[in-house]
Amino acid sequence: AQSVSQHNHHVILSEAASLELGCNYSYGGTVNLFWYVQYPGQHLQLLLKYFSGDPLVKGIKGFEAEFIKSKFSFNLRKPSVQWSDTAEYFCAVNAASGSARQLTFGSGTQLTVLP
Amino acid sequence: DTAVSQTPKYLVTQMGNDKSIKCEQNLGHDTMYWYKQDSKKFLKIMFSYNNKELIINETVPNRFSPKSPDKAHLNLHINSLELGDSAVYFCASSPFGGTQYFGPGTRLTVL
């Protein structure tokens, strides 16, 4: 079974600061990787995903993530955060093959951006 | 044009009661899921159905029973509610093996 760890429980930044949220996964096979965002009181929205190809993927709202297979990592980055980026960020993984494709989530990182 | 919808959005009930949460998707997806998000925001899969067939059944008390009347619907029935069942329950759908899209969540509070 796969597992996901997010290193930072709570990150506090000022507007315009750069962001990097860590995500590492554990799984013996090929995986699909995702970052979801949950704004306060809202549902999860997909930020970006990696299935195959270019390991640097770009998502919505200026976010990007890089898949480094040798490090089992899929870190999320944004060069300049805004107050509206305040939210909970979840890294998730599922197996790229097989009949059951449930997402395994990390424990989430709460990002607070100070105006 | 809501993609994944859930009802109700809030559910407050007494211990021991039985309640249901409904989920519908209009995306034409084959697969639907139920996740539970606890008070620490941790998300965990509960069930998954593909074309109305149960394919994932995690370690969940058998008081929880999913039911999929058709591909577009996946309901969750909970018997004999307990305090520990208080959480936000999210429904999601996806093409088989594809990206999952989540509903708005149902916040269940058991008193």
Tab-separated table of C-alpha atoms in Angstrom:
chain	number	residue	atom	x	y	z
A	1	ALA	CA	0.000	0.000	0.000
A	2	GLN	CA	1.102	3.512	-0.663
A	3	SER	CA	1.708	6.246	1.908
A	4	VAL	CA	2.252	9.980	1.646
A	5	SER	CA	4.026	12.331	4.005
A	6	GLN	CA	3.880	16.097	4.012
A	7	HIS	CA	6.683	17.581	6.033
A	8	ASN	CA	5.175	20.877	7.024
A	9	HIS	CA	2.042	20.984	9.102
A	10	HIS	CA	1.670	24.772	9.060
A	11	VAL	CA	3.501	27.307	6.914
A	12	ILE	CA	3.187	31.048	7.428
A	13	LEU	CA	4.422	33.429	4.738
A	14	SER	CA	4.111	37.056	3.838
A	15	GLU	CA	2.620	38.053	0.507
A	16	ALA	CA	5.081	37.859	-2.383
A	17	ALA	CA	7.224	35.271	-0.618
A	18	SER	CA	8.096	32.078	-2.455
A	19	LEU	CA	6.508	28.816	-1.460
A	20	GLU	CA	7.665	25.226	-1.462
A	21	LEU	CA	5.643	22.491	0.208
A	22	GLY	CA	7.231	19.098	0.545
A	23	CYS	CA	5.608	15.803	-0.349
A	24	ASN	CA	7.156	12.344	-0.304
A	25	TYR	CA	5.444	9.097	-1.091
A	26	SER	CA	6.138	5.456	-0.569
A	27	TYR	CA	5.042	2.901	-3.148
A	28	GLY	CA	6.778	0.148	-5.055
A	29	GLY	CA	5.134	0.730	-8.414
A	30	THR	CA	4.208	3.478	-10.842
A	31	VAL	CA	2.097	6.229	-9.366
A	32	ASN	CA	-0.050	9.160	-10.314
A	33	LEU	CA	0.526	12.247	-8.184
A	34	PHE	CA	-1.782	15.106	-7.273
A	35	TRP	CA	-1.959	18.305	-5.311
A	36	TYR	CA	-5.352	19.424	-4.086
A	37	VAL	CA	-6.251	22.658	-2.323
A	38	GLN	CA	-9.035	23.181	0.192
A	39	TYR	CA	-10.001	26.795	0.840
A	40	PRO	CA	-11.657	27.470	4.198
A	41	GLY	CA	-15.062	25.816	4.341
A	42	GLN	CA	-14.848	24.539	0.789
A	43	HIS	CA	-14.310	21.265	-1.004
A	44	LEU	CA	-11.086	19.954	-2.460
A	45	GLN	CA	-10.061	21.371	-5.792
A	46	LEU	CA	-7.409	19.956	-8.069
A	47	LEU	CA	-4.340	22.192	-8.385
A	48	LEU	CA	-2.258	19.965	-10.626
A	49	LYS	CA	-1.466	16.376	-11.415
A	50	TYR	CA	1.298	14.214	-12.793
A	51	PHE	CA	0.597	11.025	-14.716
A	52	SER	CA	3.605	10.755	-17.015
A	53	GLY	CA	5.890	12.809	-19.248
A	54	ASP	CA	7.541	16.072	-18.242
A	55	PRO	CA	8.204	15.830	-14.502
A	56	LEU	CA	7.641	19.556	-14.085
A	57	VAL	CA	3.919	20.160	-14.176
A	58	LYS	CA	2.117	23.441	-14.103
A	59	GLY	CA	-1.255	23.892	-12.500
A	60	ILE	CA	-3.780	26.589	-11.868
A	61	LYS	CA	-3.141	29.888	-10.089
A	62	GLY	CA	0.594	29.873	-10.812
A	63	PHE	CA	1.398	26.659	-8.937
A	64	GLU	CA	3.815	24.062	-10.216
A	65	ALA	CA	5.238	20.807	-8.928
A	66	GLU	CA	8.216	18.683	-9.809
A	67	PHE	CA	8.227	14.908	-9.713
A	68	ILE	CA	11.647	13.567	-8.722
A	69	LYS	CA	11.385	9.814	-9.059
A	70	SER	CA	14.702	9.057	-7.362
A	71	LYS	CA	13.588	10.959	-4.279
A	72	PHE	CA	9.959	9.795	-4.358
A	73	SER	CA	9.047	13.452	-4.085
A	74	PHE	CA	6.447	15.759	-5.618
A	75	ASN	CA	7.010	19.180	-4.089
A	76	LEU	CA	4.638	22.064	-4.744
A	77	ARG	CA	6.000	25.499	-5.555
A	78	LYS	CA	4.810	29.007	-6.246
A	79	PRO	CA	7.206	31.905	-6.819
A	80	SER	CA	5.058	34.585	-5.196
A	81	VAL	CA	2.136	33.799	-2.913
A	82	GLN	CA	-0.938	35.912	-2.416
A	83	TRP	CA	-3.234	36.339	0.557
A	84	SER	CA	-5.882	34.402	-1.363
A	85	ASP	CA	-3.615	31.330	-1.363
A	86	THR	CA	-4.374	30.815	2.316
A	87	ALA	CA	-5.740	27.275	2.406
A	88	GLU	CA	-5.005	23.659	3.252
A	89	TYR	CA	-2.882	21.834	0.671
A	90	PHE	CA	-2.985	18.091	0.224
A	91	CYS	CA	-0.603	15.889	-1.685
A	92	ALA	CA	-2.115	12.615	-2.890
A	93	VAL	CA	-1.029	9.527	-4.770
A	94	ASN	CA	-2.672	6.539	-6.391
A	95	ALA	CA	-1.367	3.504	-8.147
A	96	ALA	CA	-1.115	3.955	-11.904
A	97	SER	CA	-2.495	0.480	-12.582
A	98	GLY	CA	-4.741	-2.090	-10.980
A	99	SER	CA	-8.429	-2.202	-10.298
A	100	ALA	CA	-8.467	-0.075	-7.169
A	101	ARG	CA	-7.300	3.491	-7.637
A	102	GLN	CA	-8.107	5.109	-4.346
A	103	LEU	CA	-6.216	8.247	-3.465
A	104	THR	CA	-3.961	8.152	-0.467
A	105	PHE	CA	-3.610	11.619	0.997
A	106	GLY	CA	-0.906	13.242	3.034
A	107	SER	CA	-1.884	14.867	6.302
A	108	GLY	CA	-2.106	18.294	4.679
A	109	THR	CA	-0.235	21.578	5.069
A	110	GLN	CA	-2.036	24.647	6.276
A	111	LEU	CA	-0.688	27.690	4.439
A	112	THR	CA	-1.350	31.096	5.948
A	113	VAL	CA	-0.362	34.112	3.868
A	114	LEU	CA	-0.137	37.382	5.770
A	115	PRO	CA	-1.148	40.532	3.900
B	1	ASP	CA	-24.104	22.732	-13.805
B	2	THR	CA	-22.760	21.291	-10.535
B	3	ALA	CA	-20.396	18.406	-11.240
B	4	VAL	CA	-20.478	16.472	-7.949
B	5	SER	CA	-23.212	17.361	-5.517
B	6	GLN	CA	-23.973	16.124	-2.029
B	7	THR	CA	-26.969	16.483	0.233
B	8	PRO	CA	-27.308	17.558	2.892
B	9	LYS	CA	-24.476	20.013	3.403
B	10	TYR	CA	-24.893	19.939	7.182
B	11	LEU	CA	-26.316	17.132	9.281
B	12	VAL	CA	-26.752	17.379	13.042
B	13	THR	CA	-28.182	14.357	14.816
B	14	GLN	CA	-28.290	12.451	18.063
B	15	MET	CA	-26.262	9.382	18.905
B	16	GLY	CA	-27.963	6.167	17.923
B	17	ASN	CA	-29.860	7.624	14.991
B	18	ASP	CA	-29.632	6.382	11.392
B	19	LYS	CA	-28.871	8.874	8.640
B	20	SER	CA	-28.086	8.965	4.920
B	21	ILE	CA	-25.966	11.208	2.749
B	22	LYS	CA	-26.591	11.377	-0.973
B	23	CYS	CA	-24.132	12.015	-3.773
B	24	GLU	CA	-24.731	12.605	-7.450
B	25	GLN	CA	-22.353	13.332	-10.307
B	26	ASN	CA	-23.206	14.561	-13.787
B	27	LEU	CA	-19.746	14.077	-15.266
B	28	GLY	CA	-20.451	10.691	-16.786
B	29	HIS	CA	-17.769	9.076	-14.638
B	30	ASP	CA	-17.674	5.344	-13.963
B	31	THR	CA	-16.180	5.479	-10.495
B	32	MET	CA	-17.389	7.108	-7.297
B	33	TYR	CA	-15.864	7.328	-3.827
B	34	TRP	CA	-16.577	8.242	-0.245
B	35	TYR	CA	-13.880	9.855	1.894
B	36	LYS	CA	-13.938	10.863	5.536
B	37	GLN	CA	-12.116	13.979	6.744
B	38	ASP	CA	-11.582	14.072	10.481
B	39	SER	CA	-11.155	17.070	12.752
B	40	LYS	CA	-7.438	17.210	11.975
B	41	LYS	CA	-8.243	17.492	8.255
B	42	PHE	CA	-6.927	13.993	7.541
B	43	LEU	CA	-8.649	12.439	4.517
B	44	LYS	CA	-9.189	8.715	4.225
B	45	ILE	CA	-10.928	6.585	1.631
B	46	MET	CA	-13.932	4.633	2.829
B	47	PHE	CA	-15.511	3.083	-0.257
B	48	SER	CA	-15.317	3.102	-4.010
B	49	TYR	CA	-17.749	1.863	-6.635
B	50	ASN	CA	-17.025	1.292	-10.299
B	51	ASN	CA	-20.081	0.880	-12.525
B	52	LYS	CA	-22.217	0.190	-9.451
B	53	GLU	CA	-19.819	-2.514	-8.231
B	54	LEU	CA	-17.983	-2.153	-4.929
B	55	ILE	CA	-14.238	-2.200	-5.578
B	56	ILE	CA	-12.799	-0.617	-2.448
B	57	ASN	CA	-14.047	-1.301	1.047
B	58	GLU	CA	-11.577	-0.036	3.600
B	59	THR	CA	-11.685	-0.913	7.270
B	60	VAL	CA	-14.881	0.869	8.090
B	61	PRO	CA	-17.438	-0.199	10.722
B	62	ASN	CA	-20.263	-2.162	9.141
B	63	ARG	CA	-22.647	0.506	10.436
B	64	PHE	CA	-21.602	2.321	7.245
B	65	SER	CA	-23.251	0.951	4.135
B	66	PRO	CA	-22.786	2.464	0.692
B	67	LYS	CA	-25.318	1.970	-2.047
B	68	SER	CA	-25.032	2.784	-5.724
B	69	PRO	CA	-28.407	2.657	-7.472
B	70	ASP	CA	-26.774	3.708	-10.742
B	71	LYS	CA	-23.461	5.018	-12.064
B	72	ALA	CA	-24.316	8.606	-11.256
B	73	HIS	CA	-25.274	8.087	-7.615
B	74	LEU	CA	-23.501	6.803	-4.536
B	75	ASN	CA	-25.269	7.122	-1.222
B	76	LEU	CA	-23.912	6.496	2.253
B	77	HIS	CA	-26.132	5.167	5.006
B	78	ILE	CA	-24.951	5.189	8.595
B	79	ASN	CA	-26.671	3.179	11.316
B	80	SER	CA	-26.477	3.753	15.058
B	81	LEU	CA	-24.454	6.941	14.820
B	82	GLU	CA	-21.656	7.435	17.328
B	83	LEU	CA	-19.816	10.543	18.505
B	84	GLY	CA	-16.715	9.452	16.603
B	85	ASP	CA	-18.612	9.550	13.335
B	86	SER	CA	-18.586	13.348	13.470
B	87	ALA	CA	-16.548	14.455	10.454
B	88	VAL	CA	-16.843	15.898	6.996
B	89	TYR	CA	-17.734	13.285	4.403
B	90	PHE	CA	-16.683	13.933	0.814
B	91	CYS	CA	-17.978	12.209	-2.253
B	92	ALA	CA	-15.798	12.129	-5.376
B	93	SER	CA	-16.009	10.747	-8.889
B	94	SER	CA	-13.569	9.973	-11.663
B	95	PRO	CA	-13.213	8.198	-14.935
B	96	PHE	CA	-11.776	4.779	-14.096
B	97	GLY	CA	-8.182	5.402	-13.006
B	98	GLY	CA	-8.444	9.108	-13.747
B	99	THR	CA	-8.494	12.339	-11.815
B	100	GLN	CA	-10.978	12.532	-8.959
B	101	TYR	CA	-13.343	15.460	-8.564
B	102	PHE	CA	-14.804	16.162	-5.171
B	103	GLY	CA	-18.192	17.256	-3.946
B	104	PRO	CA	-18.721	20.089	-1.463
B	105	GLY	CA	-18.755	17.805	1.567
B	106	THR	CA	-21.310	16.967	4.250
B	107	ARG	CA	-20.473	18.075	7.762
B	108	LEU	CA	-21.922	15.491	10.139
B	109	THR	CA	-22.184	16.371	13.812
B	110	VAL	CA	-23.287	13.687	16.240
B	111	LEU	CA	-24.456	14.977	19.610
